[in-house]
Every structure is written in structure tokens, then in C-alpha cells.
mmCIF file of C-alpha atoms and ligand atoms in Angstrom:
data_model
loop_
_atom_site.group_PDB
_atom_site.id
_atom_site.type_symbol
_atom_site.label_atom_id
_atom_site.label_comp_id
_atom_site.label_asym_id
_atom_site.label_seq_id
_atom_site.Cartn_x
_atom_site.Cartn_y
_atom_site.Cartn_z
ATOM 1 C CA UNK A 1 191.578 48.182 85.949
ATOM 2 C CA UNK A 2 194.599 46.180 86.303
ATOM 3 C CA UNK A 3 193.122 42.899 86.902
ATOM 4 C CA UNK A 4 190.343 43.774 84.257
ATOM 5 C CA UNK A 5 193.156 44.184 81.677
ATOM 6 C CA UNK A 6 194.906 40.904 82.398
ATOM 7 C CA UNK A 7 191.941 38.833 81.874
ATOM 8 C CA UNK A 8 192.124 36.962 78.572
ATOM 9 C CA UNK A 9 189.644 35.341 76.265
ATOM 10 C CA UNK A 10 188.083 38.805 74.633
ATOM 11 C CA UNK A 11 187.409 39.364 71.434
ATOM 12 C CA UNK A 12 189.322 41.311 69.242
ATOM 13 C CA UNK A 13 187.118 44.169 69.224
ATOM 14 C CA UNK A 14 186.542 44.133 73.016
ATOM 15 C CA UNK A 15 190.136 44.137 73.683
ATOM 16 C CA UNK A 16 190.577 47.362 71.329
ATOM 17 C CA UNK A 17 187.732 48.608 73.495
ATOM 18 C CA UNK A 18 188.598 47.899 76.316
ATOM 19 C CA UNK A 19 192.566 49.132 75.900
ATOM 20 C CA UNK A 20 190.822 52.631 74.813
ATOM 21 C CA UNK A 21 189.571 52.804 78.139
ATOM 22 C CA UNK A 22 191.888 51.580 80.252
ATOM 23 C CA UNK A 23 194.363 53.858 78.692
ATOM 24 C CA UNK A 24 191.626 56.347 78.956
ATOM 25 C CA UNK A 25 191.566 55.405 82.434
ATOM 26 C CA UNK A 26 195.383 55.907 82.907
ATOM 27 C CA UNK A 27 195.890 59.064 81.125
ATOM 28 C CA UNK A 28 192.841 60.707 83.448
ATOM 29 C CA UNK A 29 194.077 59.768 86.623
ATOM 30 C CA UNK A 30 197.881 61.425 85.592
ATOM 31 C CA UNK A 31 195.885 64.354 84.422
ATOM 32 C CA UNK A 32 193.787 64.629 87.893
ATOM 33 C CA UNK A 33 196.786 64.345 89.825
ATOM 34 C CA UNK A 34 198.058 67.738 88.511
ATOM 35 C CA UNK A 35 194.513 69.288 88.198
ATOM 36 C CA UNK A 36 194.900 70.061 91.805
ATOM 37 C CA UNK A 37 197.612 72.318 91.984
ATOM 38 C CA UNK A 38 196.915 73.940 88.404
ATOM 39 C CA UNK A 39 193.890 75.323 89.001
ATOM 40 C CA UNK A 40 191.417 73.288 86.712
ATOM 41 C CA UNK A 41 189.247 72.200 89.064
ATOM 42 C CA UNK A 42 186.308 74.751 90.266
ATOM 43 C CA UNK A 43 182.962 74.420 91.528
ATOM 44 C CA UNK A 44 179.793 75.222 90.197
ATOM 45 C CA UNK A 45 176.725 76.207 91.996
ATOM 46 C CA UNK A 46 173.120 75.094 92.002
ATOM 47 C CA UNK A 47 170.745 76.712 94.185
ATOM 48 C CA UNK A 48 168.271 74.562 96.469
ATOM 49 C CA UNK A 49 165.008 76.906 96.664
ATOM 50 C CA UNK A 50 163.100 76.639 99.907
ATOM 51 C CA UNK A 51 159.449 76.560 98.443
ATOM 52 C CA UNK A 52 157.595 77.771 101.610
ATOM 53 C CA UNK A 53 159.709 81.058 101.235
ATOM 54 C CA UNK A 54 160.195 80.878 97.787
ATOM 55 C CA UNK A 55 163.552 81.929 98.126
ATOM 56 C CA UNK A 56 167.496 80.165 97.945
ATOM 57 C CA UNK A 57 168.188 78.772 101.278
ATOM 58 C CA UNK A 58 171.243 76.677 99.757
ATOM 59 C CA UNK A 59 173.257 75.616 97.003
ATOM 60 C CA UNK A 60 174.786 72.139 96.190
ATOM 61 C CA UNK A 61 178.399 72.667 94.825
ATOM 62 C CA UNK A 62 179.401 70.493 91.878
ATOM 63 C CA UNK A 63 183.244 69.944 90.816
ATOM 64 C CA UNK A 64 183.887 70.772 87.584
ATOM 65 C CA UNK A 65 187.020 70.108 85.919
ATOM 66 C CA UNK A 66 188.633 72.348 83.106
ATOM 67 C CA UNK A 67 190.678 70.051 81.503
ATOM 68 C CA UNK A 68 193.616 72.024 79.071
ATOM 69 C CA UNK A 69 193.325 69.808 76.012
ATOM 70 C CA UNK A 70 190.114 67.900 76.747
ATOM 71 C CA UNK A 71 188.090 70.712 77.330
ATOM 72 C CA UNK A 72 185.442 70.121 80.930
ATOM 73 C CA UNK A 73 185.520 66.510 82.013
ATOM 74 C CA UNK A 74 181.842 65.681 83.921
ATOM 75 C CA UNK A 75 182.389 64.868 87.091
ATOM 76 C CA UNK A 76 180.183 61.298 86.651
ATOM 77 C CA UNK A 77 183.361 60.743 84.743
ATOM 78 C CA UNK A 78 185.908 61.992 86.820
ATOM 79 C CA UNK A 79 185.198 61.255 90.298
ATOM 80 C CA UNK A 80 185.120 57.630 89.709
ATOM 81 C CA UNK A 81 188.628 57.738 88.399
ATOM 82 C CA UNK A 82 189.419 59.641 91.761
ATOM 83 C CA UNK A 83 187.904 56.702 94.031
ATOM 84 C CA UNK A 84 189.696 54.054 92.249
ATOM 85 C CA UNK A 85 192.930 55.570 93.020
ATOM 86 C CA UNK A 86 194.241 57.859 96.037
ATOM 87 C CA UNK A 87 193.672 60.474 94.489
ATOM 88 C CA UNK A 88 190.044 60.779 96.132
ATOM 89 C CA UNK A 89 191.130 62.708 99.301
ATOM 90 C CA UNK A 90 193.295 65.507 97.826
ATOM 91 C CA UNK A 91 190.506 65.924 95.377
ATOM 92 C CA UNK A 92 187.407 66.163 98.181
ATOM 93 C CA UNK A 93 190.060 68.247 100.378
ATOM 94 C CA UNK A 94 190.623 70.737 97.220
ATOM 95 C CA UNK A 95 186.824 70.994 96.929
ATOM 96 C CA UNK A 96 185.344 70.910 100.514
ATOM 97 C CA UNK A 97 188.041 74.056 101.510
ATOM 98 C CA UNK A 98 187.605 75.893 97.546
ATOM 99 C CA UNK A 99 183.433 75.945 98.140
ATOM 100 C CA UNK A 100 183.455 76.744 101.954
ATOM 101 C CA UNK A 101 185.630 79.972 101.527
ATOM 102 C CA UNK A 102 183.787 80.942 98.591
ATOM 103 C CA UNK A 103 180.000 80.371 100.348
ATOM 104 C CA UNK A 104 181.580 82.061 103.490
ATOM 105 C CA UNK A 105 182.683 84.927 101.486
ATOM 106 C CA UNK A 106 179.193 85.108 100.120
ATOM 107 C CA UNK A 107 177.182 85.098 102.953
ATOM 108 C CA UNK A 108 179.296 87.625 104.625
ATOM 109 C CA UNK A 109 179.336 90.284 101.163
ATOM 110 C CA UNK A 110 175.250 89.846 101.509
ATOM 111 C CA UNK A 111 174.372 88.776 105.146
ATOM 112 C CA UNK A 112 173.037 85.604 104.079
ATOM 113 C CA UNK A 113 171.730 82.610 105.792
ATOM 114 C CA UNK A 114 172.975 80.565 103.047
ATOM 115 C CA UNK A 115 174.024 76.440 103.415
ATOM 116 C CA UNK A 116 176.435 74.435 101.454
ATOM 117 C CA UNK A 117 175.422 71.391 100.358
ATOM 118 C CA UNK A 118 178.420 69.338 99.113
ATOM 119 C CA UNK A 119 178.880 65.913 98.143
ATOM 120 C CA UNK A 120 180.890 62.775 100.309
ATOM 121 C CA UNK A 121 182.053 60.173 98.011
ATOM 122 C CA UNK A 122 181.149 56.739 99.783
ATOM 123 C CA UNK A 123 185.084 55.671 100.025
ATOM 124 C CA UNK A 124 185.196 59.031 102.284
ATOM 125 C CA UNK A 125 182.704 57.515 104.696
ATOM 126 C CA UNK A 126 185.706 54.644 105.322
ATOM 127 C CA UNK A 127 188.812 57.775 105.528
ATOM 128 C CA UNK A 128 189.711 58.470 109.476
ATOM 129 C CA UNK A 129 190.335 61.522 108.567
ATOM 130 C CA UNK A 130 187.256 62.676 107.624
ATOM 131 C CA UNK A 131 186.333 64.777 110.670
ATOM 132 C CA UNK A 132 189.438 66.544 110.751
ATOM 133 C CA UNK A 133 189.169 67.532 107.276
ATOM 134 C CA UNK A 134 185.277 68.995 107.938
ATOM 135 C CA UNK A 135 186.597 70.769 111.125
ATOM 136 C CA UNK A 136 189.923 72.214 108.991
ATOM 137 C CA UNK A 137 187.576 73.623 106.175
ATOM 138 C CA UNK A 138 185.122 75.196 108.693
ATOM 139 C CA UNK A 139 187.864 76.529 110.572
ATOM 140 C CA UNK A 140 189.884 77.857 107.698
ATOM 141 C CA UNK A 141 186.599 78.945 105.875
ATOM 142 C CA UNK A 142 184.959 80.783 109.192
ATOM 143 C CA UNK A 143 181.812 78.953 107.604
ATOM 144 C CA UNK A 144 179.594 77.932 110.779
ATOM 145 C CA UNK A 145 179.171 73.913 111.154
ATOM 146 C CA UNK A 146 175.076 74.428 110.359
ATOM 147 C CA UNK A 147 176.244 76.240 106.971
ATOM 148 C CA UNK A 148 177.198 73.414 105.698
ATOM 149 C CA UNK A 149 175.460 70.236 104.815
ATOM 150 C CA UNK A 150 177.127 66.932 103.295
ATOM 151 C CA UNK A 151 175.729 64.172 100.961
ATOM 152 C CA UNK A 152 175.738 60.738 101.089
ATOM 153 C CA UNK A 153 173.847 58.582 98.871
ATOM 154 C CA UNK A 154 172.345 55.612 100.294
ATOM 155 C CA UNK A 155 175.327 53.343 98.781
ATOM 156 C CA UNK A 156 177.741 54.309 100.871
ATOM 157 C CA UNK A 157 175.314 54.274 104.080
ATOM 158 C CA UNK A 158 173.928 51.132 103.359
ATOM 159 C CA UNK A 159 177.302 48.976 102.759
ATOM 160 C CA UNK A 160 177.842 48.751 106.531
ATOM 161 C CA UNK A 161 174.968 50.975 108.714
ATOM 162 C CA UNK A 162 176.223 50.483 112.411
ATOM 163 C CA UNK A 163 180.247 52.101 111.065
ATOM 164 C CA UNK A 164 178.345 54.647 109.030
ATOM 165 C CA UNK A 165 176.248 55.469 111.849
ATOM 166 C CA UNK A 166 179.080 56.016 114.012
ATOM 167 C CA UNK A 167 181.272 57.956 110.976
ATOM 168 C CA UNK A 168 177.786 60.467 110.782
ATOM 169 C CA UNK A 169 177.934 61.104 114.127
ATOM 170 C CA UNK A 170 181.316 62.466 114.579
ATOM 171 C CA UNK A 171 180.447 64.966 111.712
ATOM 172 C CA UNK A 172 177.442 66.193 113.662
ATOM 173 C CA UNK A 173 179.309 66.945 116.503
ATOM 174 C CA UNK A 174 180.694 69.395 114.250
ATOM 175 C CA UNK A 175 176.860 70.927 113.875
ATOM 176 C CA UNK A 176 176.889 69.746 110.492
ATOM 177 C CA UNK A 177 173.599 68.749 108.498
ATOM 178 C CA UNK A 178 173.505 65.372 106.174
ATOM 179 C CA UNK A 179 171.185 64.281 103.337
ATOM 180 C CA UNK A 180 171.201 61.337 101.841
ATOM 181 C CA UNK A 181 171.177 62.318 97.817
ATOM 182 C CA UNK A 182 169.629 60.131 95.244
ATOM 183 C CA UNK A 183 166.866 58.462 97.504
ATOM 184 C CA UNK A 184 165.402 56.005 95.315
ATOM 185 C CA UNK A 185 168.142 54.659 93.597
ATOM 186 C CA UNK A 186 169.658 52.073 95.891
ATOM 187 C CA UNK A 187 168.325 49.788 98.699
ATOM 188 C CA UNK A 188 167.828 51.680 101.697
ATOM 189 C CA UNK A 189 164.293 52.011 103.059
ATOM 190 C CA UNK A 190 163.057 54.633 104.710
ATOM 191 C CA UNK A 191 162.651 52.402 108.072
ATOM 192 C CA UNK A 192 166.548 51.811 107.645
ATOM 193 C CA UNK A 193 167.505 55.211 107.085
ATOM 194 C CA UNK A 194 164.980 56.043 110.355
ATOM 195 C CA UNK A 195 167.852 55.063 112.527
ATOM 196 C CA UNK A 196 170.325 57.167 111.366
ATOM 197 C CA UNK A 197 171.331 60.400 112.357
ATOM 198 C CA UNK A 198 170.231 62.303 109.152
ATOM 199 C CA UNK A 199 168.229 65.584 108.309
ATOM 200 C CA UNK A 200 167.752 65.656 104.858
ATOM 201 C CA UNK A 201 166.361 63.423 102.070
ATOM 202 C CA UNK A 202 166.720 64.137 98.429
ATOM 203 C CA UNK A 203 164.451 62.615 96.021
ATOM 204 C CA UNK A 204 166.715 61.185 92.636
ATOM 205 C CA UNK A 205 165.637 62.914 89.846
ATOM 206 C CA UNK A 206 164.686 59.907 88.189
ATOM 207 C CA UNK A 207 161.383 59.951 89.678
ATOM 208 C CA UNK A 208 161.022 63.626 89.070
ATOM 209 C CA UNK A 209 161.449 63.684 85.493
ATOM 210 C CA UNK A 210 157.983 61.995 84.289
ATOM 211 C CA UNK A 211 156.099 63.084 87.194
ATOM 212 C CA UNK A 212 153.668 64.517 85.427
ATOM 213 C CA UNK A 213 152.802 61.888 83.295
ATOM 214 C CA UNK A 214 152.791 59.171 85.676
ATOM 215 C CA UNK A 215 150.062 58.811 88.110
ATOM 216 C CA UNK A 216 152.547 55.770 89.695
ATOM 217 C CA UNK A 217 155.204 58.150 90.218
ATOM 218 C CA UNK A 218 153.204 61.142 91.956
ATOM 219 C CA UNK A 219 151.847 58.506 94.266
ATOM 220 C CA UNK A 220 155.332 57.165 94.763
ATOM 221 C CA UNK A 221 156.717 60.452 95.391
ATOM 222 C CA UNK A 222 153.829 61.673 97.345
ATOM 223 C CA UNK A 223 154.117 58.996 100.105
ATOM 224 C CA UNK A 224 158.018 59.157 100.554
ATOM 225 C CA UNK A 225 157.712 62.886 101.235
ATOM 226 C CA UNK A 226 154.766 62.350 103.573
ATOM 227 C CA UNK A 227 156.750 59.105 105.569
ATOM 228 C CA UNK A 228 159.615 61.254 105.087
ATOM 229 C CA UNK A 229 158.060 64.217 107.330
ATOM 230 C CA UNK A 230 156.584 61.508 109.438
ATOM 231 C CA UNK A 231 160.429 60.268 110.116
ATOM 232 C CA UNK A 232 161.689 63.965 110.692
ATOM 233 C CA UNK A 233 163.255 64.356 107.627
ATOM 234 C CA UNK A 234 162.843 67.763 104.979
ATOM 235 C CA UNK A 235 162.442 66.731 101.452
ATOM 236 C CA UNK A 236 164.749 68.127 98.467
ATOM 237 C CA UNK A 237 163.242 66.929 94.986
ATOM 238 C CA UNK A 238 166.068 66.705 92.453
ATOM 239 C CA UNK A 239 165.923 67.358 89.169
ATOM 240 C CA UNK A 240 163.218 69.626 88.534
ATOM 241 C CA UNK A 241 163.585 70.745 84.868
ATOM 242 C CA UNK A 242 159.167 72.485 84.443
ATOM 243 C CA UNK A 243 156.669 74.345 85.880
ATOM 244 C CA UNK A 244 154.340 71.828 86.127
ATOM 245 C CA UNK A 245 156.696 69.707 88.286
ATOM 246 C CA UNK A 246 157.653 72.982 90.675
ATOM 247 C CA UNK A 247 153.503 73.137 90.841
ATOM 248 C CA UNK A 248 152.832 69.108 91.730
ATOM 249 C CA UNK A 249 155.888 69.150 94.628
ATOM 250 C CA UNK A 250 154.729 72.437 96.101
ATOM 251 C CA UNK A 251 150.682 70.878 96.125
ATOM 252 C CA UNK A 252 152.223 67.880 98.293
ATOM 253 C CA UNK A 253 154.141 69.989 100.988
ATOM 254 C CA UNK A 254 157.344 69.242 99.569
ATOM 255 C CA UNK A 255 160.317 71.356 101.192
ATOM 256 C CA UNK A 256 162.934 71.964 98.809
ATOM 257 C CA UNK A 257 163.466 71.742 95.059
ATOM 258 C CA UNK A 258 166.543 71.938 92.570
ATOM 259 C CA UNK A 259 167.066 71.825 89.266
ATOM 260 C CA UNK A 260 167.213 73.220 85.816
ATOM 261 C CA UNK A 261 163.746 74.662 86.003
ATOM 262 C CA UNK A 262 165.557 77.217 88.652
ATOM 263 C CA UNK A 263 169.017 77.095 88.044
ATOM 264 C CA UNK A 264 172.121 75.089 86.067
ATOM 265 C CA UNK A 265 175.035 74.433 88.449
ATOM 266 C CA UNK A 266 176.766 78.301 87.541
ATOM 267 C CA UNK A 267 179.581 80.071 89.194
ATOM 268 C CA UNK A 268 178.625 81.524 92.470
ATOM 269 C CA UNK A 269 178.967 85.344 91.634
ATOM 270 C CA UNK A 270 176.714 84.678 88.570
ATOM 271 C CA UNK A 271 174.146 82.965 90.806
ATOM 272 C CA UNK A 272 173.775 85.605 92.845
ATOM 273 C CA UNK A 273 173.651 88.230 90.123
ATOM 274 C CA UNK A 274 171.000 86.650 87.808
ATOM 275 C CA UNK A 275 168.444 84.469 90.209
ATOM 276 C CA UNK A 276 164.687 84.767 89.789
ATOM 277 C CA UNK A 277 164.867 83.698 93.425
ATOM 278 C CA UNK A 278 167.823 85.030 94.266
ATOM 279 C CA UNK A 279 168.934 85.897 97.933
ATOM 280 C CA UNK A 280 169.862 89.815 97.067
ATOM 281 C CA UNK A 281 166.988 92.263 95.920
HETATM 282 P P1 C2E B 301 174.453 64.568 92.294
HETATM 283 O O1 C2E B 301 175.066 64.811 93.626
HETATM 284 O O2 C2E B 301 173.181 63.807 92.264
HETATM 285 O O3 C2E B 301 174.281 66.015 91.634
HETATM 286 C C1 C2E B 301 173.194 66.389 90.828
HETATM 287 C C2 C2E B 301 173.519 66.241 89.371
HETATM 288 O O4 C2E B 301 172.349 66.447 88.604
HETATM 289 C C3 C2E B 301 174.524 67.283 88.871
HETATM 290 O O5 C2E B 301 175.281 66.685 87.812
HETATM 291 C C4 C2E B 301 173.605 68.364 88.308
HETATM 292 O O6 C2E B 301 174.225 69.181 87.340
HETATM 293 C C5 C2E B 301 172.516 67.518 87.699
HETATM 294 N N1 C2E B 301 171.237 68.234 87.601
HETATM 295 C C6 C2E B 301 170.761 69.174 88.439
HETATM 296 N N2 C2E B 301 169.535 69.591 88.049
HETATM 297 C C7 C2E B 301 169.216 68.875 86.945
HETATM 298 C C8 C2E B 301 168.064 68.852 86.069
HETATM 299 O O7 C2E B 301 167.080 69.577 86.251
HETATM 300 N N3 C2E B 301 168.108 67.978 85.027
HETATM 301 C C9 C2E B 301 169.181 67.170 84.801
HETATM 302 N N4 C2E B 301 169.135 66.348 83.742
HETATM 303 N N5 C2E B 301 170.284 67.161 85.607
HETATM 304 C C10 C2E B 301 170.298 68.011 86.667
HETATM 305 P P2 C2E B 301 176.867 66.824 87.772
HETATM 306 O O8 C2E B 301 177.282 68.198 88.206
HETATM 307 O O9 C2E B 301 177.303 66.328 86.427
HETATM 308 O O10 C2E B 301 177.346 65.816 88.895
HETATM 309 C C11 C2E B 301 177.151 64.434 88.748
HETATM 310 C C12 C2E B 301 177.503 63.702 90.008
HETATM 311 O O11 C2E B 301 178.914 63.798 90.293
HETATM 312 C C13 C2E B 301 176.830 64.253 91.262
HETATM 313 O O12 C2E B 301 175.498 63.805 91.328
HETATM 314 C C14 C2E B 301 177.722 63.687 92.343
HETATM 315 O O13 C2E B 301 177.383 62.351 92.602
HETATM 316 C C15 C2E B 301 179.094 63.719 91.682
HETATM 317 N N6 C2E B 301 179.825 64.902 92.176
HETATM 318 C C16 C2E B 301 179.823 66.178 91.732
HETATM 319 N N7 C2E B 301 180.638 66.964 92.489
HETATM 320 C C17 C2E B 301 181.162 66.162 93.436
HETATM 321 C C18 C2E B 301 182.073 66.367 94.532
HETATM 322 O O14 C2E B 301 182.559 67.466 94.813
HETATM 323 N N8 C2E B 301 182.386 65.265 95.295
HETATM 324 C C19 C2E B 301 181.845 64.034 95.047
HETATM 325 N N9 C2E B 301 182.201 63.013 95.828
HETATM 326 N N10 C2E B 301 180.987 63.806 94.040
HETATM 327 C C20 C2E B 301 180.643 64.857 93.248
HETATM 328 CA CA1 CA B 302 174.328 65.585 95.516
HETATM 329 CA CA1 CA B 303 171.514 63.666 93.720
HETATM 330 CA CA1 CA B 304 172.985 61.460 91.044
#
């Protein structure tokens, strides 16, 4: 933002602008660097229902930020402040160890063969430290390496393939999963992402949402999860806010769905107290 807030030749109003958010900017980031250690930062839950079994076979944790005076901060907002500035790792470290113990915790109360799906920030891809900080959660967490599953969207695969490649593999030697999230919404193909060690594909939600009313998007949708299958991948569709949607995905074999139609992100005791599909019975 620095160089942004040298640059001259604005207009009055966009220099008003943009100081708003550049002090915006500035004020976050001090803020976020003491969220940490006070305890404003939790995660929320979202459950990923298997729709063979109809039942919760994971659930994607989503930082949420409690901010004292601001009230909760999205993370679309957040997070980007995070990668601009060091702050990214402590942040991702708070998270990845927070949602580990509490998904271990749960799966040992109930028995569960429950995953965590949680999300890598692309910078992460680029940290060296990034397999010792996995292999420190599991440990710490006692969550097994195929309990967990990370996120990567195609942005941060895509930027450089061959080092991401190699960066993916060092995680799976930790028996980790990995799904690229938001498939659809960069430039990866599916012959691109063939190469790469990856198990999961999650459909953006943007071509979930007017599904039913396009016949261009349930063909669309229809042939990634079939190449997908073809490739060896299973198929999460995001976003899945109707019935009619849940009805369409299950008709074309696909694995997994999310969304509001099943569940808002929620704390994970809630989750598993108030389900329609949940795990306990
Ligand atoms: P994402 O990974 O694509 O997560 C899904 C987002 O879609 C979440 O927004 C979720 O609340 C929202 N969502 C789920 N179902 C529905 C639905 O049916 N309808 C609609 N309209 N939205 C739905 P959220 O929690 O605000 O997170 C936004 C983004 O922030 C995430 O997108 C992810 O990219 C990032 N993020 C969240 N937590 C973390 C984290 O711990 N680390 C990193 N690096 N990024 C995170
Ligand atoms: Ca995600
Ligand atoms: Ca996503
Ligand atoms: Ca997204």
C-alpha cells in the first residue's frame, strides 16, 4: 500500500478514498497482530456431506475474527491484510493448530471418521516451513495425517506448477489429502491440474448458484465432474444454498456438497448438536 499511496495525480476524492483505506489498511494489520494472542480469532465450521452416505464426512474450517470495537471482520477482508504483511504465518499457525485440536477432540468424544478441510493461503505454498508446521499441528493435535485435508485454489498452484508440485508432495508424505478450492475461477485446466498430486476438486460456487436455471451451467458442471472422476479426482460442489441444487448434483454422481442448504460455517459443538446429517444419532 505504500507505493500505492505515494503515487500522485488523483483526484481529490480518490485521494480521500483512497487514505480511508490505506489507513483502514494500517489500523487492521495493528489490530491482527494482537488478535492472535487475545483470543479473537476462532474458527467456524461447515460440514462437507458425503452424498452417497448422506452423512458429514468433513468440515471446512473458516477463521473468523471477533474484532473488540469492530465487531466480526470477514475473513475475504482480513486474510488479505495478513498476506500483504508477515503476519500470514502466525495467523495460518494460530488456525491450522486451534481447528486440528478441536476436530481431534471431536472425533475422539464421538468415534468419528471425520476430516478437516482447511484452507492454504497461496503465499504459504512459497513458506519453507510449511511441512514442519503440518507435521507440528498433527503431532500436537494427535489428528492422523488422512484427517486432514488442505486447500489450495488454483492461483497459487498455477503461478509456478513444477515448485508447487514439489511443495504438495512433501505435505503428502505427511498422508495428507489436497483439493484445489474454487475450480472454475482461475486458469488451470483440468489437463494441468492432471499432473499434480491432488485428490480433491471443489467446484466455486459461482457455477452452483444458477444451476438450475441455466442449462449452460448444468452442462458445464456436469462434464467437469465426469472428467474430474475420469482424472481420479472426488468432486465437492460449493455453495449449495436449495434443494433443487442438492437434487441436480446428486442425479450427476457428484461426491460431496457444502453449503448453506446444509449448514452455515457454526461452531463445532453446535454442528454436531443440531445437524440434519449430523455424525451422532
Ligand atoms: P472459501 O475457502 O471458498 O470458503 C467458502 C466460503 O463460502 C466461506 O466464506 C463460506 O462461509 C461461504 N459459503 C459457504 N456456503 C455458502 C453458500 O451456500 N452460499 C454463500 N453465499 N456462501 C457460502 P468465508 O467464511 O467468508 O470465507 C471466505 C474466504 O476466506 C474463504 O473462501 C477462504 O478463501 C478464506 N479463508 C477463510 N478461512 C481461511 C483460513 O483459515 N486460511 C486462509 N488462508 N483463508 C481462509
Ligand atoms: Ca476453501
Ligand atoms: Ca471455495
Ligand atoms: Ca472462494
Amino acid at each position: 500500500y505504500q507505493a500505492k499511496a505515494r503515487g500522485g495525480g488523483c483526484s481529490a476524492f480518490f485521494d480521500v478514498d483512497l487514505r480511508t483505506r490505506v489507513q483502514r489498511h494500517m489500523e487492521l494489520e495493528q489490530d491482527l497482530r494482537h488478535a492472535v494472542h487475545q483470543d479473537q480469532l476462532w474458527v467456524a465450521y461447515q460440514p462437507v456431506v458425503d452424498l452417497r452416505v448422506d452423512r458429514t464426512v468433513a468440515v471446512e474450517g473458516l477463521l473468523r475474527w471477533q474484532h473488540p470495537a469492530h465487531g466480526p471482520i470477514p475473513p475475504g477482508e482480513f486474510i488479505p491484510v495478513a498476506e500483504e504483511s508477515d503476519l500470514i504465518n502466525s495467523v495460518s499457525a494460530h488456525m491450522l493448530h486451534t481447528a486440528t485440536r478441536q476436530v481431534a477432540t471431536e472425533r475422539e468424544r464421538h468415534q468419528l471418521d471425520l476430516v478437516l478441510n482447511a484452507n492454504l493461503s497461496p503465499r504459504q505454498l512459497d513458506d519453507p516451513g510449511l511441512q514442519a508446521l503440518v507435521q507440528h499441528a498433527l503431532a500436537d493435535s494427535g489428528l492422523p495425517g488422512r484427517a486432514l485435508c488442505l486447500e489450495l485454489t488454483e492461483e497459487a498452484i498455477m503461478h509456478d506448477p513444477a515448485a508447487a508440485a514439489r511443495v504438495l508432495n512433501t505435505l503428502r508424505e505427511l498422508g495428507v489429502s489436497l483439493a484445489i478450492d474454487d475450480f472454475g475461477t482461475g486458469y488451470s485446466s483440468l489437463a494441468q491440474l492432471r499432473r499434480l498430486p491432488l485428490d480433491t476438486l471443489k467446484i466455486d460456487r459461482s457455477f452452483i448458484t444458477d444451476l438450475v436455471e441455466s442449462d449452460e451451467l448444468r452442462i458445464i458442471v456436469t462434464s467437469v465432474v465426469t472428467m474430474a472422476h475420469g482424472i481420479g479426482l472426488e468432486v465437492v460442489a460449493e455453495g449449495v444454498e436449495t434443494a433443487q441444487q442438492l437434487d441436480f448434483l446428486g442425479s450427476i454422481g457428484c461426491d460431496h456438497v457444502q453449503g448453506y442448504y446444509l449448514s452455515k460455517p457454526t461452531p463445532l459443538a453446535e454442528l454436531a448438536a443440531s445437524l440434519p446429517h449430523a455424525w451422532t444419532s
